[in-house]
Short mmCIF file of C-alpha atoms in Angstrom, two decimals:
data_model
loop_
_atom_site.label_atom_id
_atom_site.label_comp_id
_atom_site.label_asym_id
_atom_site.label_seq_id
_atom_site.Cartn_x
_atom_site.Cartn_y
_atom_site.Cartn_z
CA MET A 272 -1.30 -15.18 12.12
CA ASN A 273 -1.78 -18.86 11.22
CA ASP A 274 -4.25 -17.96 8.47
CA GLY A 275 -1.74 -15.49 7.07
CA ILE A 276 1.01 -18.09 7.05
CA GLU A 277 -1.24 -20.57 5.22
CA LYS A 278 -2.09 -17.94 2.59
CA LEU A 279 1.58 -17.06 2.23
CA GLN A 280 2.50 -20.70 1.72
CA SER A 281 -0.17 -21.00 -0.97
CA MET A 282 1.13 -17.91 -2.75
CA ILE A 283 4.70 -19.25 -2.66
CA ASP A 284 3.54 -22.60 -4.03
CA GLU A 285 1.87 -20.84 -6.97
CA SER A 286 4.81 -18.54 -7.79
CA ARG A 287 7.88 -19.20 -9.89
CA ASN A 288 9.70 -15.85 -9.80
CA ILE A 289 9.83 -14.61 -6.20
CA VAL A 290 11.96 -11.73 -4.95
CA PHE A 291 12.52 -10.98 -1.27
CA PHE A 292 13.10 -7.39 -0.15
CA GLY A 293 14.36 -7.25 3.43
CA GLY A 294 15.50 -4.86 6.12
CA ALA A 295 16.89 -4.74 9.63
CA GLY A 296 14.18 -6.98 11.07
CA VAL A 297 15.78 -9.93 9.29
CA SER A 298 19.10 -9.32 11.05
CA THR A 299 17.67 -8.56 14.50
CA GLU A 300 16.53 -12.18 14.64
CA SER A 301 20.25 -13.05 14.58
CA GLY A 302 21.02 -10.70 17.47
CA ILE A 303 22.14 -7.70 15.42
CA PRO A 304 20.52 -4.48 16.72
CA ASP A 305 18.67 -2.22 14.33
CA PHE A 306 18.89 1.55 14.22
CA ARG A 307 15.41 2.71 15.06
CA SER A 308 13.86 0.44 17.67
CA ARG A 309 13.82 1.24 21.38
CA ASP A 310 17.08 -0.65 21.84
CA GLY A 311 18.50 0.32 18.44
CA LEU A 312 21.63 2.33 17.77
CA TYR A 313 19.72 5.59 17.31
CA ASN A 314 18.47 5.40 20.89
CA GLN A 315 21.82 4.83 22.57
CA LYS A 316 23.93 7.72 23.79
CA TYR A 317 27.30 8.52 22.26
CA GLU A 318 29.48 11.60 22.11
CA PHE A 319 28.06 12.16 18.61
CA PRO A 320 24.65 11.09 17.26
CA PRO A 321 24.96 7.77 15.40
CA GLU A 322 23.37 9.27 12.28
CA SER A 323 26.21 11.80 12.21
CA ILE A 324 28.92 9.22 12.84
CA ILE A 325 27.90 7.04 9.90
CA SER A 326 28.02 9.89 7.40
CA HIS A 327 30.61 10.51 4.72
CA THR A 328 31.53 13.86 6.24
CA PHE A 329 32.19 12.32 9.66
CA PHE A 330 34.25 9.54 8.10
CA ALA A 331 36.35 12.13 6.28
CA TYR A 332 36.95 14.50 9.19
CA HIS A 333 36.67 12.27 12.29
CA THR A 334 37.97 9.01 10.87
CA GLU A 335 39.33 7.52 14.09
CA GLU A 336 36.09 8.20 15.96
CA PHE A 337 34.15 6.68 13.05
CA PHE A 338 36.11 3.44 13.33
CA ARG A 339 35.73 3.33 17.10
CA PHE A 340 31.96 3.35 16.68
CA TYR A 341 32.06 1.11 13.61
CA ARG A 342 34.00 -1.70 15.29
CA ASP A 343 31.93 -1.50 18.46
CA ARG A 344 28.43 -1.13 17.04
CA MET A 345 28.36 -2.31 13.44
CA LEU A 346 30.54 -5.42 13.35
CA PHE A 347 28.87 -8.54 14.72
CA LEU A 348 31.13 -11.26 13.43
CA ASP A 349 29.67 -13.95 15.70
CA ALA A 350 26.14 -13.51 14.32
CA GLN A 351 24.76 -16.52 12.49
CA PRO A 352 22.01 -16.85 9.86
CA ASN A 353 18.58 -17.42 11.36
CA VAL A 354 15.71 -19.53 10.04
CA ALA A 355 14.59 -16.69 7.73
CA HIS A 356 17.97 -16.58 6.00
CA VAL A 357 17.99 -20.37 5.73
CA PHE A 358 14.45 -20.50 4.33
CA LEU A 359 15.26 -17.97 1.63
CA ALA A 360 18.40 -19.88 0.63
CA ARG A 361 16.35 -23.08 0.36
CA LEU A 362 13.70 -21.28 -1.66
CA GLU A 363 16.41 -20.14 -4.08
CA ARG A 364 17.79 -23.67 -4.40
CA ALA A 365 14.26 -24.88 -5.13
CA GLY A 366 14.20 -22.49 -8.09
CA ARG A 367 11.40 -20.27 -6.80
CA LEU A 368 13.31 -17.34 -5.31
CA LYS A 369 15.24 -15.43 -7.97
CA ALA A 370 16.84 -12.72 -5.84
CA VAL A 371 17.24 -11.20 -2.40
CA VAL A 372 17.36 -7.42 -2.18
CA THR A 373 18.60 -6.39 1.24
CA GLN A 374 19.27 -3.20 3.15
CA ASN A 375 21.50 -5.11 5.59
CA ILE A 376 25.29 -5.08 5.49
CA ASP A 377 26.07 -8.20 7.52
CA GLY A 378 26.38 -10.82 4.75
CA LEU A 379 24.13 -13.31 6.54
CA HIS A 380 22.10 -14.11 3.43
CA GLN A 381 25.25 -15.32 1.68
CA ALA A 382 26.35 -17.16 4.82
CA ALA A 383 23.06 -19.09 4.69
CA GLY A 384 23.66 -20.03 1.06
CA SER A 385 21.84 -17.39 -0.99
CA LYS A 386 23.66 -16.65 -4.25
CA ASN A 387 21.81 -13.81 -5.97
CA VAL A 388 21.89 -11.06 -3.35
CA PHE A 389 21.73 -7.33 -4.04
CA GLU A 390 23.16 -5.47 -1.07
CA LEU A 391 21.78 -1.95 -1.42
CA HIS A 392 23.85 -0.55 1.43
CA GLY A 393 27.01 -2.55 0.83
CA SER A 394 28.71 -5.06 3.10
CA VAL A 395 31.05 -5.04 6.08
CA HIS A 396 32.81 -7.98 4.46
CA ARG A 397 34.28 -5.81 1.71
CA ASN A 398 36.91 -3.26 2.67
CA TYR A 399 39.18 -1.38 0.28
CA CYS A 400 42.16 0.93 0.46
CA THR A 401 41.04 4.39 -0.64
CA ARG A 402 44.41 4.84 -2.38
CA CYS A 403 45.29 1.58 -4.14
CA ARG A 404 41.99 -0.36 -3.82
CA ARG A 405 43.62 -3.38 -2.18
CA PHE A 406 41.05 -5.62 -0.49
CA TYR A 407 40.97 -6.30 3.26
CA SER A 408 38.72 -8.66 5.21
CA VAL A 409 36.31 -7.61 7.95
CA GLU A 410 38.37 -9.67 10.38
CA TYR A 411 41.35 -7.46 9.63
CA ILE A 412 39.32 -4.30 10.28
CA LYS A 413 38.05 -5.74 13.56
CA SER A 414 41.57 -6.60 14.71
CA THR A 415 43.05 -3.15 14.09
CA GLU A 416 43.05 -0.12 16.36
CA GLY A 417 42.61 3.50 15.40
CA ILE A 418 42.45 4.13 11.65
CA PRO A 419 43.07 0.94 9.63
CA ARG A 420 45.68 1.56 6.96
CA CYS A 421 46.83 -0.33 3.91
CA ALA A 422 50.42 -1.41 3.29
CA CYS A 423 50.61 1.56 0.92
CA GLY A 424 49.61 3.94 3.70
CA GLY A 425 46.08 4.61 2.45
CA ILE A 426 43.03 4.51 4.69
CA ILE A 427 40.92 1.35 4.41
CA LYS A 428 37.21 2.11 4.01
CA PRO A 429 34.38 -0.37 4.49
CA ASP A 430 32.30 -0.88 1.37
CA VAL A 431 29.13 0.31 3.12
CA VAL A 432 26.94 3.17 1.96
CA LEU A 433 27.22 6.02 4.46
CA TYR A 434 24.83 8.93 4.73
CA GLU A 435 25.58 11.45 1.97
CA GLU A 436 26.77 8.66 -0.34
CA GLY A 437 24.88 7.24 -3.31
CA LEU A 438 23.94 3.62 -3.90
CA ASP A 439 26.06 1.54 -6.24
CA ASP A 440 24.71 1.84 -9.80
CA ALA A 441 25.17 -1.81 -10.75
CA THR A 442 23.47 -2.98 -7.55
CA VAL A 443 20.55 -0.62 -8.14
CA ARG A 444 20.12 -1.82 -11.73
CA GLY A 445 20.19 -5.46 -10.67
CA ALA A 446 17.71 -4.94 -7.85
CA VAL A 447 15.30 -2.97 -10.02
CA ALA A 448 15.46 -5.58 -12.79
CA ALA A 449 14.78 -8.41 -10.33
CA ILE A 450 11.84 -6.66 -8.65
CA SER A 451 10.36 -5.51 -11.98
CA SER A 452 10.29 -9.03 -13.39
CA ALA A 453 9.07 -10.83 -10.25
CA ASP A 454 5.63 -12.41 -10.09
CA MET A 455 5.73 -12.24 -6.27
CA LEU A 456 7.47 -9.77 -3.97
CA ILE A 457 7.86 -10.54 -0.28
CA VAL A 458 8.77 -7.49 1.80
CA GLY A 459 10.03 -8.53 5.21
CA GLY A 460 11.55 -7.06 8.34
CA THR A 461 11.50 -3.45 7.18
CA SER A 462 9.47 -0.40 8.17
CA LEU A 463 9.91 1.02 4.65
CA VAL A 464 10.88 4.47 5.89
CA VAL A 465 14.50 4.61 4.67
CA TYR A 466 14.86 6.08 1.20
CA PRO A 467 15.86 5.57 -1.51
CA ALA A 468 15.79 1.86 -0.60
CA ALA A 469 12.12 1.86 0.44
CA GLY A 470 11.13 3.17 -2.98
CA PHE A 471 12.39 0.05 -4.73
CA ILE A 472 9.13 -1.82 -4.15
CA ASP A 473 7.43 0.72 -6.44
CA TYR A 474 9.04 -1.12 -9.36
CA PHE A 475 7.03 -4.26 -8.62
CA ARG A 476 4.41 -5.07 -11.27
CA GLY A 477 3.66 -8.67 -10.36
CA ARG A 478 0.54 -10.35 -9.01
CA ARG A 479 1.37 -10.91 -5.35
CA LEU A 480 2.77 -8.33 -2.93
CA VAL A 481 3.26 -9.64 0.61
CA VAL A 482 4.42 -7.72 3.69
CA VAL A 483 5.79 -9.59 6.71
CA ASN A 484 6.63 -7.25 9.58
CA ARG A 485 5.97 -6.83 13.28
CA THR A 486 4.53 -3.33 12.82
CA PRO A 487 2.49 -1.60 10.08
CA THR A 488 4.29 -0.27 7.00
CA PRO A 489 3.35 2.25 4.28
CA ALA A 490 2.92 -0.67 1.85
CA ASP A 491 0.25 -2.48 3.86
CA ALA A 492 -2.67 -0.77 2.13
CA ARG A 493 -1.66 -2.01 -1.31
CA ALA A 494 -0.38 -5.44 -0.27
CA ASP A 495 -2.26 -8.58 -1.22
CA LEU A 496 -1.31 -10.09 2.12
CA VAL A 497 0.02 -8.64 5.38
CA VAL A 498 1.39 -10.92 8.08
CA ASN A 499 2.20 -9.17 11.35
CA GLY A 500 4.93 -11.13 13.09
CA GLY A 501 8.63 -11.78 13.36
CA ILE A 502 10.24 -12.78 10.10
CA ALA A 503 11.94 -15.85 11.60
CA GLU A 504 8.72 -17.07 13.21
CA VAL A 505 6.77 -16.69 9.98
CA PHE A 506 9.39 -18.16 7.65
CA GLY A 507 10.11 -20.93 10.11
CA SER A 508 6.55 -22.17 9.54
CA LEU A 509 6.90 -22.31 5.74
CA LYS A 510 8.07 -25.00 3.36
CA ALA A 511 10.47 -24.03 0.58
CA ASP A 512 10.54 -27.20 -1.50
CA THR A 513 6.90 -27.90 -2.31
CA VAL A 514 6.04 -28.72 -5.91
#
């Protein structure tokens, strides 16, 4: 892996318009479980399958049960940015990283200092009344019991993309524009099996495509560099502020 890290550093040093596309593997390094690993949410037993619970239909018809699961298994307010988040924020400050496109909903990229972040699946930190659109914090949602309601009586919904829901148009346009114009795309911590998000890398037309992941991905065959390892371990060995 050391050779791969050295090559990655060289590619970063030679690039001026880098975009990072990340998935659950970035957040697991901060102690947030993913959905598909052996210990992920899909492999734990609940009264309903997790993939059913986090659907729009379930939210609409079993709202209280949705929030019971949501508070217990999707809100990790004590999680902190790891070295991968910090590295990317430093790379942005150095003027090399132009955007982060993430499938995660935890807000840890922003907590580390990243500014230009496209959250494809939304964020737990944004919650709105379905009736009047009043904003509520994630701390408020965590502190409530049953169905969280607005002062107007409306149900408060997290601004996360559930199954059966479409991605936000403005976020999609921004992510596609960033990836299309990048000279280097780093794909990290994602198995690239969740669509439509996984299809975003098809918009890349730059010179350097890098995949950093513990396991093989469908993009490995066309990547210019594949580094098999944890995202925090790999990024923790890189320098963000070289000239």
